[in-house]
Amino acid sequence: MLIVHSDATRDRRTLTELFAGQLVAPFECPERVDYIIERARTESIGEIRGPDEHGLEPVLAIHDADYIDFLRVAWRDWQAAGYEGEAIPNIWPTRRMPGGPIPRHIEGRLGYYALAGETSLNADTFEAALLSKDIALTAVDQVLDSGAPAFALCRPPGHHAARDQYGGYCFINNVAVSAQRALDRGHQRVAILDIDFHHGNGTQDIFYERSDVLTLSLHGDPMDEFPYFLGFANETGRGEGEGYNVNYPLPSGTDYARWAQALDDAIARVRDFAPDMLIIALGVDTFENDPISSFTLQSDDYLDIGARLKRIGLPTLFVMEGGYAVEEIGVNAINVLKGFDNA
């Protein structure tokens, strides 16, 4: 299986994350991809190649242009305001606040465009986000051109990025940009199956009123888990998109047997939809020892996940999402690919 990756994904290393009332070293760090690449080479899973540049046009097909411009200038404006630390939002438009103009000051714009306060911006953020979407687009082109599966080893991840908001370590929604690429190149229907521990709230936001993309997400119950507020079972789409968004909120402590039941139901829905292509938002933070999740999947379970996905029988793109800096992230991510290849 082709793996698309760039060592330059390591360039974005933020120093601060707001977690449990403290500023800590971010869980989303360069070591995540180091573990995965090391395991891919140990297992000889396939060729590793760098991405091609794709410009902003595919991004603007999904994301609001003013939001992307904000990402481009945020660090410059933060520094121009005289701030020395990393850019972290601290004020948001809240319930009952009337909608007004987007603030001029960078502090206000950060809050306007942020969906959460844990994700810091630094000098490398925008370029890292652009590189990550190039990785995804290069991989999706490989699938479209050859029919063979590919793995986009993206960093930063993307599934929390909405049309005009960032958060959850995500800035550009890589799976959404990839799905739109497939549609623009002639596919009629694409399915996105998100198996990250955290709900793919940004992906849901982007496609919630569309019927050409089926979005499905298996995740921790948003009553108790980030990103909260979205991801409930009664969120099924709106207008033309009614019936094309499917959520599987699962309780803390979910083991593989219960999780796999939800996966099987999602697979059945994918088959009923009969898409031209399947995109997997591959999070392995469902692992029992992941530092910011509460499911109990074990490393061997990821082999079975890959095998189940292969049996769907569709051209498939894997896009890396969550799974944090424990060494098993490499084992678990590559086990999904091995299970897929060997099924």
Short mmCIF file of C-alpha atoms in Angstrom, two decimals, residues 50-285:
data_model
loop_
_atom_site.label_atom_id
_atom_site.label_comp_id
_atom_site.label_asym_id
_atom_site.label_seq_id
_atom_site.Cartn_x
_atom_site.Cartn_y
_atom_site.Cartn_z
CA GLY A 50 6.28 12.56 -0.69
CA PRO A 51 3.29 14.68 -1.66
CA ASP A 52 2.72 16.89 -4.68
CA GLU A 53 1.62 20.51 -4.27
CA HIS A 54 -2.03 21.18 -5.00
CA GLY A 55 -2.55 24.85 -4.19
CA LEU A 56 -5.55 26.35 -2.43
CA GLU A 57 -8.29 25.62 -4.97
CA PRO A 58 -9.21 22.22 -3.46
CA VAL A 59 -9.28 23.77 0.02
CA LEU A 60 -11.56 26.62 -1.04
CA ALA A 61 -13.96 24.09 -2.54
CA ILE A 62 -14.65 23.05 1.08
CA HIS A 63 -13.61 25.85 3.42
CA ASP A 64 -14.69 29.48 3.77
CA ALA A 65 -12.20 31.79 2.04
CA ASP A 66 -12.12 34.29 4.91
CA TYR A 67 -11.34 31.46 7.34
CA ILE A 68 -8.41 30.29 5.23
CA ASP A 69 -7.15 33.86 5.01
CA PHE A 70 -7.38 34.07 8.80
CA LEU A 71 -5.18 30.97 9.14
CA ARG A 72 -2.69 32.54 6.72
CA VAL A 73 -2.26 35.76 8.72
CA ALA A 74 -3.09 34.70 12.30
CA TRP A 75 0.47 34.27 13.51
CA ARG A 76 1.64 37.48 11.87
CA ASP A 77 -1.21 39.42 13.48
CA TRP A 78 -0.66 37.75 16.85
CA GLN A 79 2.95 38.87 16.86
CA ALA A 80 2.01 42.33 15.60
CA ALA A 81 -0.26 42.67 18.63
CA GLY A 82 2.83 42.26 20.82
CA TYR A 83 2.09 38.80 22.19
CA GLU A 84 5.07 36.54 22.88
CA GLY A 85 3.46 33.16 23.58
CA GLU A 86 1.67 30.86 21.17
CA ALA A 87 -1.73 31.99 19.92
CA ILE A 88 -4.48 30.50 22.09
CA PRO A 89 -8.12 31.71 21.95
CA ASN A 90 -9.68 32.96 25.15
CA ILE A 91 -12.98 34.59 24.14
CA TRP A 92 -15.87 33.23 22.03
CA PRO A 93 -19.22 34.43 20.69
CA THR A 94 -21.58 32.60 23.05
CA ARG A 95 -25.30 31.85 23.30
CA ARG A 96 -27.57 34.93 23.19
CA MET A 97 -24.79 37.13 21.79
CA PRO A 98 -26.22 38.79 18.65
CA GLY A 99 -24.32 38.03 15.49
CA GLY A 100 -22.05 40.93 14.67
CA PRO A 101 -19.05 41.62 12.46
CA ILE A 102 -15.92 39.55 12.80
CA PRO A 103 -13.64 41.42 15.22
CA ARG A 104 -10.68 43.34 13.84
CA HIS A 105 -8.33 42.43 16.69
CA ILE A 106 -6.55 39.06 16.46
CA GLU A 107 -7.77 38.03 19.93
CA GLY A 108 -11.36 38.35 18.78
CA ARG A 109 -10.72 36.65 15.45
CA LEU A 110 -9.09 33.69 17.19
CA GLY A 111 -12.25 33.20 19.23
CA TYR A 112 -14.48 33.67 16.21
CA TYR A 113 -12.72 30.96 14.22
CA ALA A 114 -11.87 28.54 17.06
CA LEU A 115 -14.25 25.81 18.20
CA ALA A 116 -12.12 24.97 21.25
CA GLY A 117 -9.25 26.41 23.23
CA GLU A 118 -6.78 23.56 23.43
CA THR A 119 -5.12 24.06 20.06
CA SER A 120 -2.27 26.57 19.86
CA LEU A 121 -1.16 28.30 16.66
CA ASN A 122 2.49 29.05 15.95
CA ALA A 123 4.65 30.20 13.07
CA ASP A 124 4.45 26.82 11.31
CA THR A 125 0.72 26.15 11.63
CA PHE A 126 -0.56 27.34 8.26
CA GLU A 127 2.22 25.72 6.23
CA ALA A 128 1.73 22.49 8.17
CA ALA A 129 -1.98 22.49 7.39
CA LEU A 130 -1.26 23.06 3.70
CA LEU A 131 1.26 20.23 3.67
CA SER A 132 -1.21 17.92 5.37
CA LYS A 133 -3.90 18.53 2.74
CA ASP A 134 -1.28 17.99 0.00
CA ILE A 135 -0.53 14.60 1.52
CA ALA A 136 -4.23 13.72 1.46
CA LEU A 137 -4.77 14.97 -2.09
CA THR A 138 -1.72 13.11 -3.41
CA ALA A 139 -3.00 9.92 -1.82
CA VAL A 140 -6.56 10.33 -3.10
CA ASP A 141 -5.24 10.93 -6.62
CA GLN A 142 -3.35 7.65 -6.34
CA VAL A 143 -6.55 5.82 -5.46
CA LEU A 144 -8.49 7.56 -8.24
CA ASP A 145 -5.80 6.84 -10.83
CA SER A 146 -5.02 3.25 -9.93
CA GLY A 147 -7.89 1.88 -7.85
CA ALA A 148 -5.28 0.68 -5.34
CA PRO A 149 -5.56 1.72 -1.69
CA ALA A 150 -3.38 4.43 -0.21
CA PHE A 151 -2.59 5.85 3.21
CA ALA A 152 -2.28 9.60 3.73
CA LEU A 153 -0.11 10.02 6.81
CA CYS A 154 -1.39 13.51 7.55
CA ARG A 155 -0.26 15.77 10.35
CA PRO A 156 -1.93 17.90 11.56
CA PRO A 157 -5.16 15.88 11.43
CA GLY A 158 -8.34 17.35 9.98
CA HIS A 159 -11.70 15.89 10.96
CA HIS A 160 -12.56 18.55 13.57
CA ALA A 161 -12.03 21.39 11.09
CA ALA A 162 -15.41 22.77 10.03
CA ARG A 163 -16.13 25.04 7.10
CA ASP A 164 -14.87 28.05 9.03
CA GLN A 165 -13.52 26.80 12.36
CA TYR A 166 -10.43 25.06 13.68
CA GLY A 167 -9.83 23.06 16.85
CA GLY A 168 -9.01 19.60 18.11
CA TYR A 169 -5.58 20.04 16.46
CA CYS A 170 -7.31 20.39 13.06
CA PHE A 171 -7.19 23.30 10.59
CA ILE A 172 -8.03 21.95 7.11
CA ASN A 173 -10.39 19.00 6.86
CA ASN A 174 -8.29 16.52 4.92
CA VAL A 175 -11.00 13.86 4.43
CA ALA A 176 -13.50 16.46 3.26
CA VAL A 177 -11.04 17.96 0.78
CA SER A 178 -10.27 14.43 -0.46
CA ALA A 179 -13.94 13.54 -0.86
CA GLN A 180 -14.59 16.70 -2.85
CA ARG A 181 -11.58 15.90 -5.02
CA ALA A 182 -13.08 12.50 -5.87
CA LEU A 183 -16.40 14.12 -6.76
CA ASP A 184 -14.71 16.78 -8.87
CA ARG A 185 -12.88 14.05 -10.76
CA GLY A 186 -16.07 12.25 -11.74
CA HIS A 187 -17.24 10.15 -8.82
CA GLN A 188 -20.93 10.50 -8.00
CA ARG A 189 -20.97 9.31 -4.39
CA VAL A 190 -18.32 9.04 -1.68
CA ALA A 191 -18.57 7.57 1.82
CA ILE A 192 -16.48 8.86 4.75
CA LEU A 193 -16.23 6.43 7.67
CA ASP A 194 -14.65 8.04 10.72
CA ILE A 195 -13.29 5.54 13.27
CA ASP A 196 -11.45 8.03 15.47
CA PHE A 197 -12.40 8.06 19.18
CA HIS A 198 -13.60 11.66 18.83
CA HIS A 199 -16.59 12.63 16.72
CA GLY A 200 -15.80 14.00 13.27
CA ASN A 201 -17.76 17.17 13.97
CA GLY A 202 -16.06 19.22 11.26
CA THR A 203 -16.79 16.61 8.60
CA GLN A 204 -20.42 16.46 9.72
CA ASP A 205 -20.70 20.24 9.52
CA ILE A 206 -19.32 20.35 5.98
CA PHE A 207 -21.56 17.68 4.46
CA TYR A 208 -24.65 17.88 6.66
CA GLU A 209 -26.91 19.19 3.88
CA ARG A 210 -25.50 17.05 1.05
CA SER A 211 -26.53 13.67 -0.31
CA ASP A 212 -23.46 12.93 -2.44
CA VAL A 213 -21.29 12.22 0.62
CA LEU A 214 -22.37 9.76 3.30
CA THR A 215 -20.69 10.57 6.62
CA LEU A 216 -20.51 8.00 9.41
CA SER A 217 -18.71 8.38 12.74
CA LEU A 218 -18.03 5.91 15.58
CA HIS A 219 -16.99 7.85 18.67
CA GLY A 220 -17.19 8.52 22.37
CA ASP A 221 -20.57 9.79 23.52
CA PRO A 222 -20.51 13.61 23.20
CA MET A 223 -22.38 13.91 26.48
CA ASP A 224 -19.05 12.98 28.08
CA GLU A 225 -16.33 13.36 25.45
CA PHE A 226 -14.68 16.06 23.30
CA PRO A 227 -15.76 17.74 21.10
CA TYR A 228 -19.20 17.69 22.82
CA PHE A 229 -22.22 19.46 21.30
CA LEU A 230 -22.30 17.34 18.09
CA GLY A 231 -22.24 13.62 17.39
CA PHE A 232 -25.59 12.43 18.72
CA ALA A 233 -27.55 9.64 17.06
CA ASN A 234 -30.47 11.90 16.13
CA GLU A 235 -28.26 14.07 13.90
CA THR A 236 -29.06 12.53 10.53
CA GLY A 237 -28.63 15.38 8.07
CA ARG A 238 -30.72 18.32 6.93
CA GLY A 239 -32.61 19.07 3.74
CA GLU A 240 -31.06 17.22 0.83
CA GLY A 241 -28.67 15.63 3.32
CA GLU A 242 -31.36 14.04 5.48
CA GLY A 243 -30.39 10.40 6.09
CA TYR A 244 -26.80 10.86 4.92
CA ASN A 245 -25.18 11.50 8.31
CA VAL A 246 -24.91 8.60 10.75
CA ASN A 247 -23.49 8.82 14.29
CA TYR A 248 -22.63 5.99 16.66
CA PRO A 249 -22.03 7.55 20.11
CA LEU A 250 -20.58 4.86 22.40
CA PRO A 251 -20.03 4.88 26.17
CA SER A 252 -16.78 5.10 28.07
CA GLY A 253 -15.15 1.70 28.43
CA THR A 254 -16.44 0.38 25.10
CA ASP A 255 -14.56 -2.79 24.16
CA TYR A 256 -13.91 -4.20 20.72
CA ALA A 257 -16.93 -6.53 20.67
CA ARG A 258 -19.32 -3.64 21.18
CA TRP A 259 -17.36 -1.27 18.94
CA ALA A 260 -17.27 -3.85 16.14
CA GLN A 261 -21.07 -4.15 16.24
CA ALA A 262 -21.29 -0.45 15.44
CA LEU A 263 -18.67 -0.87 12.72
CA ASP A 264 -20.65 -3.68 11.11
CA ASP A 265 -23.77 -1.52 11.07
CA ALA A 266 -21.80 1.32 9.51
CA ILE A 267 -20.39 -1.04 6.87
CA ALA A 268 -23.91 -2.19 6.00
CA ARG A 269 -24.96 1.42 5.52
CA VAL A 270 -21.96 2.08 3.30
CA ARG A 271 -22.93 -0.88 1.12
CA ASP A 272 -26.54 0.34 0.89
CA PHE A 273 -25.25 3.77 -0.19
CA ALA A 274 -23.16 2.10 -2.94
CA PRO A 275 -20.47 4.78 -3.19
CA ASP A 276 -17.73 4.92 -5.79
CA MET A 277 -15.08 5.31 -3.09
CA LEU A 278 -14.56 4.89 0.64
CA ILE A 279 -12.49 7.28 2.76
CA ILE A 280 -11.48 6.12 6.24
CA ALA A 281 -10.76 8.82 8.80
CA LEU A 282 -8.25 6.63 10.60
CA GLY A 283 -7.97 7.43 14.27
CA VAL A 284 -6.42 4.80 16.53
CA ASP A 285 -7.08 6.69 19.75
#
